[in-house]
Coordinates of C-alpha atoms and ligand atoms in Angstrom, one line a residue:
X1 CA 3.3 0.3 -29.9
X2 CA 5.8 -0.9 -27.3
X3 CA 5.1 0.7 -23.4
X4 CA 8.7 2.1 -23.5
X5 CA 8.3 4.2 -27.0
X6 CA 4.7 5.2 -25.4
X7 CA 6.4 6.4 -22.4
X8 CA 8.7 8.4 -23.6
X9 CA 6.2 10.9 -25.2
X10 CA 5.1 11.6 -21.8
X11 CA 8.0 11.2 -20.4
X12 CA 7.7 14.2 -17.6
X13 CA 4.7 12.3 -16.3
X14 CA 4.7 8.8 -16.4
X15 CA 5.9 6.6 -14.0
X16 CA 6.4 2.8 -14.1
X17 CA 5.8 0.4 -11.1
X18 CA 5.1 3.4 -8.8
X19 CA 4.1 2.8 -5.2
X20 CA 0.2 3.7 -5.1
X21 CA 0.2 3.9 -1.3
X22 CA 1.0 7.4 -0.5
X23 CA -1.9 8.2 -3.3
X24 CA -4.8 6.8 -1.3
X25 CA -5.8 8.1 2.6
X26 CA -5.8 4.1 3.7
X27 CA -2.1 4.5 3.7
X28 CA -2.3 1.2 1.6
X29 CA -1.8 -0.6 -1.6
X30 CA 1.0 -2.1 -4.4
X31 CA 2.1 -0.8 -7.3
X32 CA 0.5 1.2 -10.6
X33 CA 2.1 -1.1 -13.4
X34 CA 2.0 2.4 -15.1
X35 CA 1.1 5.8 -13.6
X36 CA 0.2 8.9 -15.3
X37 CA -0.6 12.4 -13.7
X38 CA -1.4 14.7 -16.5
X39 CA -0.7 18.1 -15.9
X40 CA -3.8 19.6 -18.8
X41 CA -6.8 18.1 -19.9
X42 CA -5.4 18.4 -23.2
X43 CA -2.0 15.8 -22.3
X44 CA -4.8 14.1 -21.4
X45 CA -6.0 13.9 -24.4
X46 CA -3.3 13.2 -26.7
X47 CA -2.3 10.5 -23.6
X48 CA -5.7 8.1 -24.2
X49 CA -5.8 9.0 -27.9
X50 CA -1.8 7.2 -28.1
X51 CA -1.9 4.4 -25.5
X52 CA -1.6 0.6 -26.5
X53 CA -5.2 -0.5 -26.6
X54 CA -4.6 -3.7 -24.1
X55 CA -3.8 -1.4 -21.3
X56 CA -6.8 -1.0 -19.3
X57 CA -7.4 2.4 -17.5
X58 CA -8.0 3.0 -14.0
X59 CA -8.3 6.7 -12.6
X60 CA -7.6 8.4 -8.7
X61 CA -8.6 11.3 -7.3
X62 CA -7.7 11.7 -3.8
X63 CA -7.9 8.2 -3.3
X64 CA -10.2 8.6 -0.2
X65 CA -12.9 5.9 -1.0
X66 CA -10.2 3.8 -2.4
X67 CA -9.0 0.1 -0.9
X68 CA -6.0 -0.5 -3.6
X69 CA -5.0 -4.3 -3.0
X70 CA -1.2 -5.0 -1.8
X71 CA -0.4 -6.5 -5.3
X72 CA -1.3 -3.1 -7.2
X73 CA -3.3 -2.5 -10.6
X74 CA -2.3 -3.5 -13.7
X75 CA -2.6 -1.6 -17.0
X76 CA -2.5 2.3 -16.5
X77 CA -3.3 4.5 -13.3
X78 CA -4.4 7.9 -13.8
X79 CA -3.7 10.4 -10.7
X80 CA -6.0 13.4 -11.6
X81 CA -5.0 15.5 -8.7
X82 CA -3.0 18.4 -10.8
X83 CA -6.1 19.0 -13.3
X84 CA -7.6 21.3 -10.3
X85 CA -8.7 24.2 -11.8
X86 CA -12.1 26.5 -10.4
X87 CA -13.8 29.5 -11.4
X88 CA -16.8 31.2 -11.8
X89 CA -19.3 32.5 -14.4
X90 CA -20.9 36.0 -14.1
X91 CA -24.4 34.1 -13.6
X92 CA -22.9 31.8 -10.4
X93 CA -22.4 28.8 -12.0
X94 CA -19.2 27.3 -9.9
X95 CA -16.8 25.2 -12.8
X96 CA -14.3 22.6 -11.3
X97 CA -11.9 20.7 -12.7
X98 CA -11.9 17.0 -11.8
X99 CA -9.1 16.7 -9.4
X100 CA -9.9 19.6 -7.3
X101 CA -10.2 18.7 -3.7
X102 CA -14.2 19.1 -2.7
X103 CA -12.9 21.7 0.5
X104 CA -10.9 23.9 -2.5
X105 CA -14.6 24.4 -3.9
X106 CA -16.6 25.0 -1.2
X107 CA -13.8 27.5 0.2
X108 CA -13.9 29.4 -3.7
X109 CA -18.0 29.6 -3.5
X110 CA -17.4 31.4 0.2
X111 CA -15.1 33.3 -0.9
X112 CA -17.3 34.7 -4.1
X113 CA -20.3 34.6 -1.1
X114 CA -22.3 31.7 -3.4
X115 CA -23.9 28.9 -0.9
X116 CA -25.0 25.6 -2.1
X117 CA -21.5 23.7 -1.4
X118 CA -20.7 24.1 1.9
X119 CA -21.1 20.0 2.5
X120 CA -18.3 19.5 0.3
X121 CA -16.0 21.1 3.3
X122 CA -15.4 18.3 5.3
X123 CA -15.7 15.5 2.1
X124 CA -12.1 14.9 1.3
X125 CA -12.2 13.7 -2.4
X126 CA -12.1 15.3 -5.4
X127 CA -14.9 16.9 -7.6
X128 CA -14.5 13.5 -10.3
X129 CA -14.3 11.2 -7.2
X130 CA -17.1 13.0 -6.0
X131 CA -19.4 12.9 -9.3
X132 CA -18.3 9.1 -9.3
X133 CA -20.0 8.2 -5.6
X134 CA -22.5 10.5 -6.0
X135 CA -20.8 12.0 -2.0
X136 CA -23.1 13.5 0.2
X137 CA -23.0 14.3 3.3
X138 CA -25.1 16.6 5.9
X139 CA -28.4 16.0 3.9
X140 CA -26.9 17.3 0.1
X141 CA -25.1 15.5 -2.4
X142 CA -23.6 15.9 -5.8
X143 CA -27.2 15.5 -7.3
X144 CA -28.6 17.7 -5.9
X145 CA -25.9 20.7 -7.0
X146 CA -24.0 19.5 -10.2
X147 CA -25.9 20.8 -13.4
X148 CA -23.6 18.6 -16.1
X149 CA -20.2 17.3 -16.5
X150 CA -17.4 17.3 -19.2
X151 CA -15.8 13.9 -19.2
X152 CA -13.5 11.9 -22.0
X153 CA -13.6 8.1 -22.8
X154 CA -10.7 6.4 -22.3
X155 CA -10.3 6.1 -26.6
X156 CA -9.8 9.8 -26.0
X157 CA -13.4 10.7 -27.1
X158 CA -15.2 13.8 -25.1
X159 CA -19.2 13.8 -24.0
X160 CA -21.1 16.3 -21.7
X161 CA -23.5 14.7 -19.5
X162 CA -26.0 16.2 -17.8
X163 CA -27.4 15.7 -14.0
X164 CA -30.1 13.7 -15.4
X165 CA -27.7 11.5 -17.8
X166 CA -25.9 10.0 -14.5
X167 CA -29.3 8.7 -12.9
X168 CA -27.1 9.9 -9.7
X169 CA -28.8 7.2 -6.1
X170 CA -27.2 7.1 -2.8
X171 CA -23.2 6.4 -3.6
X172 CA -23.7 5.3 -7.3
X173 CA -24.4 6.5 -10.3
X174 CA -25.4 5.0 -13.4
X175 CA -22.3 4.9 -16.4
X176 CA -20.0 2.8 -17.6
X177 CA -16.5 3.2 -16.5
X178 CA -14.8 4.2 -19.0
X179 CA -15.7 7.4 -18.7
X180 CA -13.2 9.9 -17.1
X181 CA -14.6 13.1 -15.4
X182 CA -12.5 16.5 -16.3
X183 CA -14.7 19.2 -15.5
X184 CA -18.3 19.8 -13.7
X185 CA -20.4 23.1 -13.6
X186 CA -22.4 23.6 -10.3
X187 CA -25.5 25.5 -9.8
X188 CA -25.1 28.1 -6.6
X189 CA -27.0 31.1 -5.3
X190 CA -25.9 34.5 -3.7
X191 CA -25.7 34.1 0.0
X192 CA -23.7 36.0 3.1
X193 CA -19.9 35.5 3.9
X194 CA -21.2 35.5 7.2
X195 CA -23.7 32.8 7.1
X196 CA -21.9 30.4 4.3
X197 CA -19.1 30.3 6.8
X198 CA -21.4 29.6 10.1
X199 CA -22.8 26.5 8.2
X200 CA -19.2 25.3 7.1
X201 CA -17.7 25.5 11.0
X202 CA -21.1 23.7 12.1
X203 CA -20.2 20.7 9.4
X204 CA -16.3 20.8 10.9
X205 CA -17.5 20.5 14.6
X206 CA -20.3 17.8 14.1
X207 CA -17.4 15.8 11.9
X208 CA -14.7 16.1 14.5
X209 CA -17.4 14.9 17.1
X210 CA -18.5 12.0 15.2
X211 CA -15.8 10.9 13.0
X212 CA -12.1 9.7 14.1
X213 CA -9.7 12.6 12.7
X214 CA -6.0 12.8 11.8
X215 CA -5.8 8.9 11.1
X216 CA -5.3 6.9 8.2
X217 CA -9.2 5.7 6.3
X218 CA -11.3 4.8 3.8
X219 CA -14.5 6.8 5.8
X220 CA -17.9 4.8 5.4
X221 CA -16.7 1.3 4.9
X222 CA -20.1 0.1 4.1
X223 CA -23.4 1.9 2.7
X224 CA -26.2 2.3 4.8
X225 CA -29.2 -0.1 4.0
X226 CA -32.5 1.0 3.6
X227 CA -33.6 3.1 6.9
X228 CA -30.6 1.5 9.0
X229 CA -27.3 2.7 9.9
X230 CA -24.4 0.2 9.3
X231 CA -22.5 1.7 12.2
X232 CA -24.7 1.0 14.7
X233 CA -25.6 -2.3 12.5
X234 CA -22.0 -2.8 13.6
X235 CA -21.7 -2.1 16.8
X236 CA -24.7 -4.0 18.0
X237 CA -23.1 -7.4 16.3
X238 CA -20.0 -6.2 19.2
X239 CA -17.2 -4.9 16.2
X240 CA -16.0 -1.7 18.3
X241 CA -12.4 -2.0 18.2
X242 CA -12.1 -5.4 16.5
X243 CA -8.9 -5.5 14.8
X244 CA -7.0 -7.7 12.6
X245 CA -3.0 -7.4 12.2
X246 CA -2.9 -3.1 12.1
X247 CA -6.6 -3.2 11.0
X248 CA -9.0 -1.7 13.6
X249 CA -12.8 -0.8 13.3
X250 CA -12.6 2.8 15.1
X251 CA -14.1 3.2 18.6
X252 CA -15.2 6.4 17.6
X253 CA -16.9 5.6 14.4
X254 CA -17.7 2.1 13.7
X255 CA -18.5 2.5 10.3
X256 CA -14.8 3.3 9.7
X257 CA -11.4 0.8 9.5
X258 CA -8.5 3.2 10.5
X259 CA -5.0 1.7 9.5
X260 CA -3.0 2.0 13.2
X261 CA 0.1 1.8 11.7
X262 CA 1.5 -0.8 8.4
X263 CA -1.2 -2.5 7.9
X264 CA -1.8 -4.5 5.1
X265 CA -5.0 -3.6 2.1
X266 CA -5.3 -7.9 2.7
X267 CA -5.7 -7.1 7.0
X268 CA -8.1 -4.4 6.0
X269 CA -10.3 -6.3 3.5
X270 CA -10.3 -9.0 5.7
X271 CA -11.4 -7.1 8.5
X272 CA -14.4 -5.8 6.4
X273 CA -15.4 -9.3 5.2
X274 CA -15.5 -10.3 9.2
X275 CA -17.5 -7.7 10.0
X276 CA -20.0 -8.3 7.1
X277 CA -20.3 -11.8 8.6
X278 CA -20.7 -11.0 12.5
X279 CA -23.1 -8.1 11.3
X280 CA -24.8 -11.1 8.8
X281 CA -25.2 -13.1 12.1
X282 CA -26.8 -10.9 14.4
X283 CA -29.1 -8.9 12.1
X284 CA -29.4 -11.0 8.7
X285 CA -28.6 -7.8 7.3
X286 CA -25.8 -8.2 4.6
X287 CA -23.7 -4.9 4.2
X288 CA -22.2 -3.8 1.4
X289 CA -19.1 -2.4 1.0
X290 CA -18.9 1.5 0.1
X291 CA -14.9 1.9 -0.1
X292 CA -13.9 0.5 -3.4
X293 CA -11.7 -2.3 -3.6
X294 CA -9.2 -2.4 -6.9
X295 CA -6.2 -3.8 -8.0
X296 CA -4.6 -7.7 -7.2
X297 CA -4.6 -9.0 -4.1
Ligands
LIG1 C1 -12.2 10.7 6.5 C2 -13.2 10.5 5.3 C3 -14.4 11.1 5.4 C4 -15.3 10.9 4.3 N1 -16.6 11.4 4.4 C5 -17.4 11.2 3.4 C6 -18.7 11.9 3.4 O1 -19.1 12.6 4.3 N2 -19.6 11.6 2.4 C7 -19.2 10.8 1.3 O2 -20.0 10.7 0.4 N3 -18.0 10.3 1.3 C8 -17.1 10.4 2.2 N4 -15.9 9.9 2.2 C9 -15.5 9.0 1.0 C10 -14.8 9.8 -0.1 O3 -14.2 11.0 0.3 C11 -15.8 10.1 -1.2 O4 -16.3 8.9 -1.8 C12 -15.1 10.9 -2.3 O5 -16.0 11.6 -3.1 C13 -14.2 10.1 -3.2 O6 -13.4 11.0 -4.0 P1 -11.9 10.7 -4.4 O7 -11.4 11.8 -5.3 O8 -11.1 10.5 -3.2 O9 -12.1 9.4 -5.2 P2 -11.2 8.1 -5.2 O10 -11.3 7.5 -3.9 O11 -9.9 8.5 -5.8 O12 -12.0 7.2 -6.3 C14 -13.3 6.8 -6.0 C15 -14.0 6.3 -7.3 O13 -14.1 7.5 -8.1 C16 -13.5 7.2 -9.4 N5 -13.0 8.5 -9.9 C17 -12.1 9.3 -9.3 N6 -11.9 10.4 -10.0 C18 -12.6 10.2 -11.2 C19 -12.8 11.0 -12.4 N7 -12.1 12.2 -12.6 N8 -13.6 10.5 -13.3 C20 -14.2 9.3 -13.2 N9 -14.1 8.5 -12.1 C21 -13.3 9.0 -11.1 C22 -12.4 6.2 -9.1 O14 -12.1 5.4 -10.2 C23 -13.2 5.3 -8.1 O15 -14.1 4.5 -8.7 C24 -14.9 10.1 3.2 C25 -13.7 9.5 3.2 C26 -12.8 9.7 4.2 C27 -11.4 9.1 4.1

C-alpha cells in the first residue's frame, strides 16, 4: 500500500515530515518521516494492523530521556501522549494508560489517599516511557510498583506481561522493541492525604536543590556505574560548565547537558562523547549513556 492511501485513513492524525523538536524536553531533533498520535488504543490498533510493513516503528512519550538526532527518524513516529487515561479499582490497584505523565499518577493516588507513587512526582515521562527505563528515583522504581502491563506489537498483536516477564535492572528492562506499552496496573496501599503529600513536597524540594529547573534536558546523561556516581565521575575529570556550541554540562548538576539556547542534538551528542573521554582519562571508568539517542544524524 502506498504511504498517501495509508494516510488518508488516519487522516486526523497523521502527520508527514513533522518537526520532532517541540516533542522531546532537549528542545532538539529533525523531522518524523511520518508521525502518528492516536487518540484510542483501538486507532491504535487498526493503525499497526494497516501500515506498509517496511516502515519501521518508533514510539514517544514525553520525550524526556530522548536525544532525537538533527536529521530525524525514518519510518513511523508514534507520540503516545493523548492515550492518558487513569483510574482505580475498588481493591487499589492504580491503571494508567501509557502516555500519562508520571506527576498525573502520583497526583490521582493522593488524591484517592493510595501511597506507593509519590517518586513518580518529580519524573517527568510518561507511564510507557517509564516502564521502558525501568525510572526510579528517591530509592523506588517502576519494579518495585507495576504488577503487569498491557502492550501491542507493532503487527498489531496484544500481550500482558507481567513484572516478572520484563526482568526490570537499573534503567533497562529486558524485551524486544517492538513491543508498545498501552496500559500498566500498579499495586498501592491506603495511606493519609496528609502524609502522601509531605513525602511528595520533600521529593520537589530535594529536586529543585539538586537538579537545574526550568531549562531545556535530557536529565541523567549517563547511568551510574556500579557503586559510583557519574556526576561526580564528571566533575572530578573538571566538566562543570564545559560547553560545546549551545551545549553546556550544568553547574548545578553535572550529570545533566542543558540546551542554553538552539543548540544542535550533533553539539549535544558531541558534548556527551567528550565527556565520556575526559571522564575515560581520569578515572578509566567508561560511562554509558542513559538518554537515548535515535534517529539520523
Ligand atoms: C528534568 C528531568 C529529570 C529526570 N529525572 C529522572 C529521574 O529522577 N529518574 C529517572 O529514572 N529518569 C529521570 N529522567 C529521565 C526520563 O524522565 C525517564 O527516563 C522517563 O521515564 C522517560 O519517559 P518518557 O515518556 O519521556 O520516555 P521517552 O523519552 O519519550 O522515551 C524513552 C524510551 O521509552 C520508549 N517508550 C516511550 N513510551 C513507550 C511506550 N508506550 N511503549 C514502549 N516504549 C516506550 C521510547 O521508545 C524510548 O526508548 C528525567 C528527565 C528529565 C528531563
Amino acid at each position: 500500500m502506498k504511504i498517501d492511501t495509508f494516510k488518508n485513513q488516519f487522516v486526523n492524525n497523521i502527520y508527514l515530515n513533522q518537526k520532532l523538536a517541540k516533542y522531546t524536553w532537549f528542545g532538539v531533533g529533525g523531522n518524523a518521516e511520518i508521525l502518528y498520535i492516536p487518540e484510542e488504543e483501538i486507532s491504535l490498533e487498526k493503525f499497526l494492523k494497516n501500515k506498509p510493513n517496511d516502515y519501521k516503528v518508533f514510539t514517544i512519550g514525553a520525550g524526556s530521556n530522548l536525544l532525537i538526532r538533527d536529521n530525524g527518524i525514518n519510518g513511523i513516529t508514534i507520540i503516545t501522549k493523548k492515550l492518558n487515561r487513569i483510574s482505580i479499582d475498588t481493591n487499589g490497584i492504580i491503571t494508567a494508560n501509557c502516555g500519562a505523565i508520571d506527576a498525573d499518577v502520583a497526583r490521582f493516588a493522593r488524591n484517592h489517599n493510595r501511597t506507593g507513587l509519590e517518586f513518580l512526582i518529580g519524573i517527568p515521562g510518561t507511564i510507557g516511557g517509564g516502564i521502558k527505563m525501568n525510572s526510579g528515583a528517591f530509592g523506588t522504581e517502576f519494579k518495585d510498583v507495576l504488577i503487569d502491563v498491557k502492550a501491542i506489537n507493532h503487527d498489531g498483536k496484544y500481550k500482558i506481561f507481567s513484572n516478572k516477564d520484563l526482568k526490570m535492572k537499573y534503567r533497562k528492562i529486558d524485551l524486544k522493541n517492538e513491543w508498545i506499552f498501552l496500559s500498566a496496573r500498579f499495586k498501592t496501599s491506603l495511606s493519609t492525604n496528609e502524609s502522601i503529600k509531605n513525602k511528595m513536597k520533600k521529593i520537589i524540594q530535594s529536586r529543585k536543590n539538586a537538579q537545574p529547573t526550568g531549562v531545556k534536558t535530557g536529565g541523567s546523561t549517563f547511568k551510574n556505574p556500579l557503586g559510583k556516581k557519574s556526576w561526580q565521575l564528571i566533575d572530578q575529570a573538571g566538566c562543570r560548565g564545559l560547553k560545546i556550541g549551545a551545549a553546556m554540562i550544568s553547574e548545578k548538576h553535572c550529570n545533566f547537558i542543558v540546551n542554553l539556547e538552539n543548540s544542535t542534538a550533533r553539539q549535544i551528542e558531541e558534548l556527551g562523547e567528550l565527556v565520556k573521554q575526559k571522564v575515560f582519562k581520569t578515572s578509566g571508568i567508561k560511562l554509558s549513556w542513559e538518554i537515548e539517542r535515535v534517529g539520523n544524524k
